[in-house]
Coordinates of C-alpha atoms in Angstrom, one line a residue:
Chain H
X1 CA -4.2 15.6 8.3
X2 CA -3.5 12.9 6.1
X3 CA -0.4 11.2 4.1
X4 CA -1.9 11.4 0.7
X5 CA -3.9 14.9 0.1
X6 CA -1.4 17.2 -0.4
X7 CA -0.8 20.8 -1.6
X8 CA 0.9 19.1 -4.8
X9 CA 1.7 23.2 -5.9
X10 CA 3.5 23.9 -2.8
X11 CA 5.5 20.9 -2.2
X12 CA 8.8 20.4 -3.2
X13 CA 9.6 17.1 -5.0
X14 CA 10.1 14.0 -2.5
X15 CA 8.2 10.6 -3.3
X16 CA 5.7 10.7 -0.6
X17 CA 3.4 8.4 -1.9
X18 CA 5.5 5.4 -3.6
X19 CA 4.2 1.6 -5.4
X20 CA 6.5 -0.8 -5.1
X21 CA 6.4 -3.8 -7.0
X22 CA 8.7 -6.3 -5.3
X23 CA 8.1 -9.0 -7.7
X24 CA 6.7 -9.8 -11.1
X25 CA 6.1 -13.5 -10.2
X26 CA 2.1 -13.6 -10.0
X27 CA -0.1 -16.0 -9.6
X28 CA -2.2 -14.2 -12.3
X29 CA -1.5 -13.5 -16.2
X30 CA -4.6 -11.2 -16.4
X31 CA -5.2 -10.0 -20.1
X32 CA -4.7 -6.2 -19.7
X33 CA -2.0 -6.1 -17.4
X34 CA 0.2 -3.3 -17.8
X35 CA 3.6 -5.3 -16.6
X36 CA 2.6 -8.6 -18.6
X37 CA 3.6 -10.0 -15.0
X38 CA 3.7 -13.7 -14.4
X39 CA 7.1 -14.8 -14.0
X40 CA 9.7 -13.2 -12.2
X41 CA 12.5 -11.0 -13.2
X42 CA 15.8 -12.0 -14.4
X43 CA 16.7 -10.2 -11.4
X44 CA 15.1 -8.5 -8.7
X45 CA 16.0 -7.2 -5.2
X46 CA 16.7 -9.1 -2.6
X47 CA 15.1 -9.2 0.9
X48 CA 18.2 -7.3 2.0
X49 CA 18.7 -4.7 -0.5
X50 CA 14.6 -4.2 0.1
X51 CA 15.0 -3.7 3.6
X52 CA 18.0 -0.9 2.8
X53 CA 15.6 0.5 0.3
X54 CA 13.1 0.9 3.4
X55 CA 15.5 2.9 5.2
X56 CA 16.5 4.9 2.1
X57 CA 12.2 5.5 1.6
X58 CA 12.1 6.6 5.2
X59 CA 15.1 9.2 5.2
X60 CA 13.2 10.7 1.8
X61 CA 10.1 11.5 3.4
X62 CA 8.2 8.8 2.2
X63 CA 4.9 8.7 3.8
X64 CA 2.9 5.7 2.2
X65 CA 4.1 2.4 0.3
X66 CA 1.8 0.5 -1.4
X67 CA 3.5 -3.1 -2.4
X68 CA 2.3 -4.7 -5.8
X69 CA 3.8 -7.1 -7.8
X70 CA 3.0 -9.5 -9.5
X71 CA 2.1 -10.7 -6.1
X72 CA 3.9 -8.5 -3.7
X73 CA 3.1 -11.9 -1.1
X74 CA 5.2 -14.1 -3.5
X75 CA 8.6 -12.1 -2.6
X76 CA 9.9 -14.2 -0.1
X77 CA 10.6 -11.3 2.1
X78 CA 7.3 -9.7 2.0
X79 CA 6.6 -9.8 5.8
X80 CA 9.4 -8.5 6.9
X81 CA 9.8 -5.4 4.4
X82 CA 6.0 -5.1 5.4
X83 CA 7.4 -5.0 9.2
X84 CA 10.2 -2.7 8.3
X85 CA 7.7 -0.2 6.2
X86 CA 5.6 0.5 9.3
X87 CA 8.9 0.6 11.8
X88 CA 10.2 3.3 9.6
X89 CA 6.8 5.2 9.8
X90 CA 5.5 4.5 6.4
X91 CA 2.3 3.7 6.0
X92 CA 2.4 0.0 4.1
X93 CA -0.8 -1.2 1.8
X94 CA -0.6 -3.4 -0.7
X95 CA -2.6 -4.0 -3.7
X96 CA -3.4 -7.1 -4.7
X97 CA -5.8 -9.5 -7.0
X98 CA -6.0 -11.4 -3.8
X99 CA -5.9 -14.9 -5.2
X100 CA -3.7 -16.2 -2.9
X101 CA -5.0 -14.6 0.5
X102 CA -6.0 -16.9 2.9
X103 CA -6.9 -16.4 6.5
X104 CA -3.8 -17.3 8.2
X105 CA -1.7 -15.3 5.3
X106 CA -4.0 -12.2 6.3
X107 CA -3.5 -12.8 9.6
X108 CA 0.5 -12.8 9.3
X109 CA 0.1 -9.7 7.6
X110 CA -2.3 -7.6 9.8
X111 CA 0.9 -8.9 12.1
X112 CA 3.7 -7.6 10.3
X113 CA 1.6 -4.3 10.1
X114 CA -0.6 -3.7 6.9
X115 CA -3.7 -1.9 8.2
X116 CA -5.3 -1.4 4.2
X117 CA -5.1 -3.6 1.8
X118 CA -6.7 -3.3 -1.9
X119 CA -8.4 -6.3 -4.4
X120 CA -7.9 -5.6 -7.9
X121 CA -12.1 -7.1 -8.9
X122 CA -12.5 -6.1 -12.5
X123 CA -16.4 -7.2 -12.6
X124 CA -19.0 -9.4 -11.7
X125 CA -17.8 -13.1 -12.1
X126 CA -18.1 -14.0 -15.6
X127 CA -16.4 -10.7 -16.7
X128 CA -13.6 -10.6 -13.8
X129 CA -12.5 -14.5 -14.6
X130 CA -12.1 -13.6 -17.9
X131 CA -10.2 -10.5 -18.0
X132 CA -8.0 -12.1 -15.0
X133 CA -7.7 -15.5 -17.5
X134 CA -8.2 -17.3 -14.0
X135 CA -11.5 -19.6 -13.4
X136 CA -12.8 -19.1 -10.1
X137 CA -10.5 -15.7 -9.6
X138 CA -13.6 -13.5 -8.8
X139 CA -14.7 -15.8 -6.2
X140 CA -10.9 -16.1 -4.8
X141 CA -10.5 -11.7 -4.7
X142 CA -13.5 -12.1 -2.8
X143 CA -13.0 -14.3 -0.4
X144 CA -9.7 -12.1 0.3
X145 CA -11.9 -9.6 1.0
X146 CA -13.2 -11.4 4.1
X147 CA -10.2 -13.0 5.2
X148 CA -8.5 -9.4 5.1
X149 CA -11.6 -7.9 6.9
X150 CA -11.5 -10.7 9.6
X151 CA -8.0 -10.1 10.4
X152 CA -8.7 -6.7 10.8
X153 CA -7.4 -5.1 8.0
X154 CA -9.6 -2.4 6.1
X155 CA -10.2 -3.3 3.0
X156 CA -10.9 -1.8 -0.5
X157 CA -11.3 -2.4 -4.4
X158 CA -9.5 -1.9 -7.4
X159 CA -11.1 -1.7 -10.8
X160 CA -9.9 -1.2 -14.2
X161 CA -12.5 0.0 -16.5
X162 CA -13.1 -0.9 -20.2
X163 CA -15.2 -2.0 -22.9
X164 CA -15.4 -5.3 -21.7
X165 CA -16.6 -4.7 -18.2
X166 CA -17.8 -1.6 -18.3
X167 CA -21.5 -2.8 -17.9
X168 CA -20.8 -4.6 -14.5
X169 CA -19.8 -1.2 -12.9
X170 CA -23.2 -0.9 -11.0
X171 CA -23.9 -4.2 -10.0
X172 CA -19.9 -4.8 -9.0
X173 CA -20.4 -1.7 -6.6
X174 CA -23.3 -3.4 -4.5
X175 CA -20.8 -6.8 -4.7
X176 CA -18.4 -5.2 -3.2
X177 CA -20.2 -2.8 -0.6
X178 CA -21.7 -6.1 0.9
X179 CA -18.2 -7.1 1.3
X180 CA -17.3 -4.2 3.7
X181 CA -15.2 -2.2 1.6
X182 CA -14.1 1.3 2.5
X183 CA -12.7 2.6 -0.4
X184 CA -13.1 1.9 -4.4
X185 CA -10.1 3.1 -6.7
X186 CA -11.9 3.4 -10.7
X187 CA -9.3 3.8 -13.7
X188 CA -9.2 3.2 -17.0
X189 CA -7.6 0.5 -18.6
X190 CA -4.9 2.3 -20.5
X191 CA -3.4 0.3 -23.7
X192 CA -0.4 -0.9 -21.7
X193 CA 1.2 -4.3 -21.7
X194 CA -1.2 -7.1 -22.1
X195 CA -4.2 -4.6 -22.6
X196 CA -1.9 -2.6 -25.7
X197 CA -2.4 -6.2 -27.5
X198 CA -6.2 -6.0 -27.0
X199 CA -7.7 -2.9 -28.5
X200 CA -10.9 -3.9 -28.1
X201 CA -10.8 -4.4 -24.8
X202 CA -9.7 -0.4 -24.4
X203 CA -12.7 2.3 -24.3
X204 CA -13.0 4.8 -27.2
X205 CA -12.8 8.5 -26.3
X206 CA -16.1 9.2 -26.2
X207 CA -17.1 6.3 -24.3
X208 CA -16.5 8.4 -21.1
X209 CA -19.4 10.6 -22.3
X210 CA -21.7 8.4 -20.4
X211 CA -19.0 6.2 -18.2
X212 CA -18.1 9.1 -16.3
X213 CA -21.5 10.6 -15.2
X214 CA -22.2 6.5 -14.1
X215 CA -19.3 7.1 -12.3
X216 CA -20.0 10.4 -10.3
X217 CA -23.5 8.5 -9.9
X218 CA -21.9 5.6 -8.7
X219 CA -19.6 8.2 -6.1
X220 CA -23.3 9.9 -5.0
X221 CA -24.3 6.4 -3.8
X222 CA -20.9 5.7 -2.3
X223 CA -21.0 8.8 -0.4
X224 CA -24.3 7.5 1.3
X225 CA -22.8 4.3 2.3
X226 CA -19.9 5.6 3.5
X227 CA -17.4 4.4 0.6
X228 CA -14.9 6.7 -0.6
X229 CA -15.1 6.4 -4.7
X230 CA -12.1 7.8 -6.1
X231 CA -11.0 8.3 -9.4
X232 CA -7.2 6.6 -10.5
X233 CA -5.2 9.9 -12.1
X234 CA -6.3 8.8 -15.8
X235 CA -10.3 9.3 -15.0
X236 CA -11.1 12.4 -15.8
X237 CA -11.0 15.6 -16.4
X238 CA -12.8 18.7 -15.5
X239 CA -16.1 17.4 -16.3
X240 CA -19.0 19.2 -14.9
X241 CA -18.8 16.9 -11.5
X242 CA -14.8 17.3 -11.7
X243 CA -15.2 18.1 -7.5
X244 CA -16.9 15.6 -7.0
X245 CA -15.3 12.6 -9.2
X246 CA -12.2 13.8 -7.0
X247 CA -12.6 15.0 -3.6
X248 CA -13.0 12.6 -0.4
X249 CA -15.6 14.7 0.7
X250 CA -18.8 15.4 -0.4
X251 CA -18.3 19.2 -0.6
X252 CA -15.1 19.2 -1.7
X253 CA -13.3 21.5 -4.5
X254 CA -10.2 19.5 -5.1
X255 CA -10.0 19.1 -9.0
X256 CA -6.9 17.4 -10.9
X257 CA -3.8 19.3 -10.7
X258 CA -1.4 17.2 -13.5
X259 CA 0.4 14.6 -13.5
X260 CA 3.0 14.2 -9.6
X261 CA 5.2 11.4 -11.8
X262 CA 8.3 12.3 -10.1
X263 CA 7.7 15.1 -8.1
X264 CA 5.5 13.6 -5.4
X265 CA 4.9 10.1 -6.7
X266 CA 7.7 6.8 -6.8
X267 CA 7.2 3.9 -8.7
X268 CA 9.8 1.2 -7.9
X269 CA 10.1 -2.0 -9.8
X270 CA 11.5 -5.0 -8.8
X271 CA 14.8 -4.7 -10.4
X272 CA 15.3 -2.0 -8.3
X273 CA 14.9 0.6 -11.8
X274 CA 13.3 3.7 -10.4
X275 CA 10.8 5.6 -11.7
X276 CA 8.0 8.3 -11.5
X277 CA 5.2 6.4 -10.9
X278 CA 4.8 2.6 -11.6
X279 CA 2.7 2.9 -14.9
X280 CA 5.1 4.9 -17.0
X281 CA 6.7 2.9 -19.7
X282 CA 10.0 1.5 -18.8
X283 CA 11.9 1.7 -21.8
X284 CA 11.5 5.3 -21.9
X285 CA 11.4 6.4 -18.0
X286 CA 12.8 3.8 -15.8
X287 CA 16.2 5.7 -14.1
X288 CA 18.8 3.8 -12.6
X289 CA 18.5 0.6 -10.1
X290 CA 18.8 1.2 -6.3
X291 CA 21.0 -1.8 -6.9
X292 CA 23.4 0.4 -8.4
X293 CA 23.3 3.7 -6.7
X294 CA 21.8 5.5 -3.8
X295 CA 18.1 6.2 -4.0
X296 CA 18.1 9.7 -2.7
X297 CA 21.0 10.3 -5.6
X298 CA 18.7 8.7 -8.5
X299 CA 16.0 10.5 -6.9
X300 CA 17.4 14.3 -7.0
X301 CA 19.8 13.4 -10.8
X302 CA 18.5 10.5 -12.7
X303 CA 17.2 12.3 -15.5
X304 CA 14.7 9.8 -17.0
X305 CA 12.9 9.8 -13.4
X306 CA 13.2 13.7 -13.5
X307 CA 12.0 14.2 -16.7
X308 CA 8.5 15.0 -16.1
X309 CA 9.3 17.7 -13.8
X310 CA 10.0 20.8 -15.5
X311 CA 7.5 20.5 -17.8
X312 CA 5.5 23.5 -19.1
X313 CA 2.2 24.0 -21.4
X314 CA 4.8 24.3 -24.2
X315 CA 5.4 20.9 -23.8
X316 CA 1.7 19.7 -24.9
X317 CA 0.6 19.3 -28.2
X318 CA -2.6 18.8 -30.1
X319 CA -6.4 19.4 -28.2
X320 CA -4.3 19.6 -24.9
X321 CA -2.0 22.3 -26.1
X322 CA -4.7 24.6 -26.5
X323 CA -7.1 23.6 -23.7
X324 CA -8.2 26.2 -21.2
X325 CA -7.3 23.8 -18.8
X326 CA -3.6 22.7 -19.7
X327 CA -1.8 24.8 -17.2
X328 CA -3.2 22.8 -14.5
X329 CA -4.3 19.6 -16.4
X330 CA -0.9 19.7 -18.1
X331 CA -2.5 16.7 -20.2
X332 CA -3.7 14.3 -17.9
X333 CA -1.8 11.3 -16.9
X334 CA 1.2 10.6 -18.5
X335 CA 1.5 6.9 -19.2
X336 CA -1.8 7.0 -20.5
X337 CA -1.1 9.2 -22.7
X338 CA 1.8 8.1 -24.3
X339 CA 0.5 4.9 -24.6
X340 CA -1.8 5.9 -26.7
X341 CA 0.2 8.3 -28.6
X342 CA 4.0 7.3 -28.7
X343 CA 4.4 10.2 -26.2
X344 CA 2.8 12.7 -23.2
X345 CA 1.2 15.9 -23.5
X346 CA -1.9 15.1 -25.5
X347 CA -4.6 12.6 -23.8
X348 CA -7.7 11.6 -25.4
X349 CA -9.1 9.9 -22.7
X350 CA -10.4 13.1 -21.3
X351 CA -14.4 13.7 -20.8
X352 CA -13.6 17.6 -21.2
X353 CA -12.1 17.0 -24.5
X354 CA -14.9 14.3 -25.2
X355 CA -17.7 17.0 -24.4
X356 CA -16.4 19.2 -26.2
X357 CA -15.9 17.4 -29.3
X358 CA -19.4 16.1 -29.0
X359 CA -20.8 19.5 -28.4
X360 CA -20.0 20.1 -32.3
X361 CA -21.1 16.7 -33.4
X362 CA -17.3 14.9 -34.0
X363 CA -15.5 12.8 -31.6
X364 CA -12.0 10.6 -32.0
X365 CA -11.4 7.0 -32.4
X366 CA -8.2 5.1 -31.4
X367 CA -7.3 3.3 -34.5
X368 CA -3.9 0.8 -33.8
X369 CA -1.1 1.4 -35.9
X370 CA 1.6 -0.7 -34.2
X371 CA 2.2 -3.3 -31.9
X372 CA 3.9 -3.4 -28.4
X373 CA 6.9 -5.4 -28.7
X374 CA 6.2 -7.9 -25.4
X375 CA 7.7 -6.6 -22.5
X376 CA 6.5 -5.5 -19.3
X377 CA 5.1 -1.9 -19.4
X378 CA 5.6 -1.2 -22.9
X379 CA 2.9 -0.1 -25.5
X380 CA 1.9 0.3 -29.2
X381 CA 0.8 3.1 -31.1
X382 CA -2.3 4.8 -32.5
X383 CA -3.6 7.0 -34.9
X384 CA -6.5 9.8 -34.2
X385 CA -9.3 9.9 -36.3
X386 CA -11.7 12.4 -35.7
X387 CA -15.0 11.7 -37.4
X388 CA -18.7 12.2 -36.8
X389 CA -20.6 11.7 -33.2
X390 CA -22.8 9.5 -34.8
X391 CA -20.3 7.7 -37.2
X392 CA -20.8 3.7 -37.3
X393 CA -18.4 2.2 -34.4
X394 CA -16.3 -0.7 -35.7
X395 CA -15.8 -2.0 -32.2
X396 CA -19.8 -2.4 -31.9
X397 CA -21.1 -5.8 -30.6
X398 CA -18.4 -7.8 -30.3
X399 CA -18.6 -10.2 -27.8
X400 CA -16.6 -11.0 -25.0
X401 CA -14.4 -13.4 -26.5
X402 CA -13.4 -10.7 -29.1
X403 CA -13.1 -7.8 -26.5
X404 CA -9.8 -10.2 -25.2
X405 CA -9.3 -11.5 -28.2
X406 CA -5.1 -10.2 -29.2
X407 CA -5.7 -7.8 -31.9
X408 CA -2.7 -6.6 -32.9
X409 CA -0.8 -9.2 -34.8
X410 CA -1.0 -7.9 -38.3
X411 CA 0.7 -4.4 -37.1
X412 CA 4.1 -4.1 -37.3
X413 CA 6.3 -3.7 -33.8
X414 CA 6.7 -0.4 -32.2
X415 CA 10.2 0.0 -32.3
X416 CA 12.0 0.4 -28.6
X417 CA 15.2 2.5 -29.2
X418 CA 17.1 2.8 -25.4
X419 CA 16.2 6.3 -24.4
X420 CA 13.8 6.7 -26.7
X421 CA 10.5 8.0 -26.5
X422 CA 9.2 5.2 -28.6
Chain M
X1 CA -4.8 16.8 -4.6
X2 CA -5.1 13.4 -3.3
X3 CA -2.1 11.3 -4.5
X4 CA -3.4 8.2 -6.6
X5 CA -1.5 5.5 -8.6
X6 CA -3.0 3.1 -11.3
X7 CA -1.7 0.2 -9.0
X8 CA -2.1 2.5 -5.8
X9 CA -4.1 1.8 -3.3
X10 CA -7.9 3.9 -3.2
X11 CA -7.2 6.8 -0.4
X12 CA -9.4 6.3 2.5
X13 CA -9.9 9.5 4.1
X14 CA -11.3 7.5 7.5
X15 CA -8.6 5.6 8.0
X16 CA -7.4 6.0 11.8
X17 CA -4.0 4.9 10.5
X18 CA -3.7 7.5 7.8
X19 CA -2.3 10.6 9.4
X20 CA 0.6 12.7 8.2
X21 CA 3.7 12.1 9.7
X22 CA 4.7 15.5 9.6
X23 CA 1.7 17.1 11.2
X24 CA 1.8 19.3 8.8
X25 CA -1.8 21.3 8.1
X26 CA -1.7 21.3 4.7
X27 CA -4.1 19.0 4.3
X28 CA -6.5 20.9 2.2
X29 CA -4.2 22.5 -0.4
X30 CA -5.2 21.3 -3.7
X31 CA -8.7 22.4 -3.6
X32 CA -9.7 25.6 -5.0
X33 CA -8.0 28.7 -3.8
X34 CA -10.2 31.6 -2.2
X35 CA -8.3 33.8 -5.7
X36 CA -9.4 30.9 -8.0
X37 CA -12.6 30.6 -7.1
X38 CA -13.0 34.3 -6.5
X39 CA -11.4 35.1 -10.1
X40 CA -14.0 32.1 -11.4
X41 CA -17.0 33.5 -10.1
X42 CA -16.4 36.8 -11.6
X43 CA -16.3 35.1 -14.7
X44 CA -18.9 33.0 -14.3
X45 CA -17.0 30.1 -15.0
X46 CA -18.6 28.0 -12.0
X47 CA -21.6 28.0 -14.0
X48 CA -20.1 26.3 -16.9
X49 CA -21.2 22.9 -18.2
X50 CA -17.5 22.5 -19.4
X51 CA -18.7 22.0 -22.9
X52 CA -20.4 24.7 -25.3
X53 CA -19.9 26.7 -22.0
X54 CA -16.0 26.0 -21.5
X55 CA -15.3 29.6 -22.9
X56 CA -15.9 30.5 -19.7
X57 CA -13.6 28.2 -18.7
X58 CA -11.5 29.9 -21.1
X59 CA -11.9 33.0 -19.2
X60 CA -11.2 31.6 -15.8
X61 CA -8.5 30.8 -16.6
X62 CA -7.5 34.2 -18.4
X63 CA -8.6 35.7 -15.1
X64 CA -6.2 33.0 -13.2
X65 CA -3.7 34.3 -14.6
X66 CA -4.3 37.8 -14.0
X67 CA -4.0 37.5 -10.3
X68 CA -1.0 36.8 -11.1
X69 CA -1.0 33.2 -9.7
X70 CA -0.9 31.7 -13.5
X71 CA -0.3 27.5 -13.0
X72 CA -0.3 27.3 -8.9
X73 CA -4.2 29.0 -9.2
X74 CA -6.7 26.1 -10.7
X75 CA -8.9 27.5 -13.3
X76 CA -12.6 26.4 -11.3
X77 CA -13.8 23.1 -11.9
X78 CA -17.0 23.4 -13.9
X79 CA -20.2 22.1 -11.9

């Protein structure tokens, strides 16, 4: 049985499946990044609180860590909490965009103990450089591939989808099944951080009335080859292929079940701050730092990394409230959401809600109102318009020097108020 | 339900290394339930598109909750 399908319903709340990001130096300053990462923090853990954070993981239940950063490789105790991670008996993988993985640095990792490692490659060169702001990235994630491969890690990809790359998604697949992947993760790029400043980068609602069947097409082939295509927790939902965009196997029935943010998911970042998961907006869910207090004790009473467990269909608003799917959807992914809306509980970026819109002719647009204020994992705001299927689309044929283009400038800040919901 | 991240890692299902330290068996909860997809047959909602159709979504999940299993039983996931 494995570490990461689980009977989410049954299971009390322990943070089996946590992302650590151990730093937010990066050798990267991609455009939609969701923790504008690319210099450190003021302050982040050390090698030695990390390692007591491993132990704390471990005595939790955690089953699988997946390191991040930033660069997770640019902590300067990265080996060793690797090491420590697989001593304990949790699973370590790492995510990474790879551009700094050479064969001896894959090597020391396969000996510290990774076994799976994942490349963040956004598209086919042109697109990928440019979203990653990074000449010769693409060619870089890809020669990680091989030097992870040769040290005999499995590997797998990473992709954030959006208007700018969303036409690479078919020819990026064959790139990376020649490189030996076994596993592709698909999301969407959510207006978070660096991507809330680009909003036409970002998809439109009802641009997952034909991403998502490209997707599940995509999934069909994947199957044959033997890749595992799954979808990150804000693709979706309950489509007509729902079982298939995300079950492992072919003949699965598993469907989305809501958001585990803090019932079965961690998200750690490098200041220690806990969280749900490691997308959700800091101002308005980090918890307390392990720097501070025991995990296990912000774990079970920290109410901000709590907060999204008791939550209940009275607790959605708009489409979502009233969806026959909200009990178990219970809106989709959270971050996404409220980075689109100033809070959870009602998710546009839903082909269910999509389909149904377009079944009587209307769909939505994401029009910005205001502007993220600059720091990492925060977000803006926008309005829904609901309008005609066929209405003209003022995002249209720009080019791909206007889909990165920082669009926001003109709005006035989204104001951060401590505790607020923004 | 497979447990994903937006920075996770993909889950690889063939991974030798990927086994649950537990040994627990739940390995397939998640999915469907025999009730769900038992109380979304008998609605028919299996055979909905999920759009014009998703009234019989609607009712699967009317007749979820009249096994009494209301948010732990999955309406059926249209096909």
């Amino acid at each position: 049985m494995s570490r990461r399908r689980l009977d989410v319903l049954a299971q009390p709340h322990h943070p089996a499946y946590v992302v650590w990001e151990l730093t937010l130096r990066c050798d990267h300053a991609c455009t939609h990044c969701g923790s504008r990462a690319a210099v450190a923090r003021d302050v982040e853990l050390t090698t030695a609180q990390a390692l007591r954070v491993v132990d704390e993981l471990a005595a939790l239940g955690a089953r699988e860590v997946v390191l991040i950063g930033g660069e997770a490789y640019l902590h300067e105790g990265f080996f060793e909490i690797v090491a420590a991670l697989a001593r304990a008996g949790v699973r370590p993988t790492m995510t990474t965009g790879g551009k700094g993985i050479t064969g001896p640095l894959a090597e020391r990792m396969a000996t510290a103990g990774l076994r799976l490692c994942s490349v963040s490659i956004d598209g086919l060169r042109a697109t990928h450089d440019r979203m990653r702001a990074s000449h010769g990235s693409f060619d870089r994630a890809t020669a990680a591939l091989g030097h992870l491969r040769a040290a005999g890690i499995r590997t797998a990809a990473n992709t954030n989808v959006n208007r700018l790359n969303r036409a690479d998604l078919e020819p990026l697949y064959e790139h990376l099944r020649a490189q030996g992947i076994v596993a592709w993760q698909v999301q969407l790029t959510a207006p978070l951080g660096r991507a809330a400043d680009r909003p036409e980068m970002i998809l439109q609602p009802w641009d997952l009335l034909e991403l998502v069947p490209r997707i599940v097409a995509l999934k069909r082939r994947a199957f044959a080859d033997g890749i595992r295509l799954m979808p990150g927790n804000n693709l979706g939902y309950f489509g007509p292929e729902e079982a298939l965009l995300r079950s492992p196997t072919e003949d699965g029935d598993d469907h989305f079940a809501g958001c585990q943010a803090g019932r079965l998911v961690m998200g750690i970042e490098s200041d220690g701050a806990i969280k749900g998961c490691p997308s959700l907006q800091t101002h308005a869910y980090a918890g307390r730092s392990v720097a501070e207090a025991p995990l296990a004790t912000i774990w079970a009473d920290d109410a901000r990394v709590g907060s999204l467990r008791g939550r209940t269909v009275e607790d959605l608003w708009g489409f979502c409230r009233t969806c026959a799917f909200a009990r178990t959807c219970m809106g989709g992914c959270t971050f996404t959401a409220h980075s689109i809306l100033g809070r959870p509980g009602n998710n546009p970026y839903c082909h269910f809600r999509a389909r149904t819109l377009a079944a009587a002719g209307r769909r939505e647009r994401l029009v910005p109102l205001q502007r993220a204020p600059g720091r990492p994992f925060d977000h803006g705001r926008f309005a829904l318009v609901e309008e005609d299927l066929d209405a003209p689309d003022p995002g249209a044929g720009l080019d791909p020097a206007q889909r990165v283009a920082l669009g926001t400038r003109a709005l006035p800040v989204l104001p951060v108020l401590p505790g607020c919901d923004g | 339900m497979t447990l994903m991240a937006c920075y996770g890692v993909p889950y690889d299902p063939d991974d030798p290394t990927d086994t649950d330290p537990t040994g627990s068996t739940e390995g397939t909860a998640g999915t469907a339930t025999e009730e769900s997809t038992a109380a979304a047959e008998s609605t028919g909602a299996a055979e909905s598109t999920g759009t014009a159709e998703s009234t019989g979504a609607a009712e699967s999940t009317g007749s979820a909750e009249s096994t009494g299993a209301g948010a732990a039983d999955p309406p059926a996931a249209p096909r």
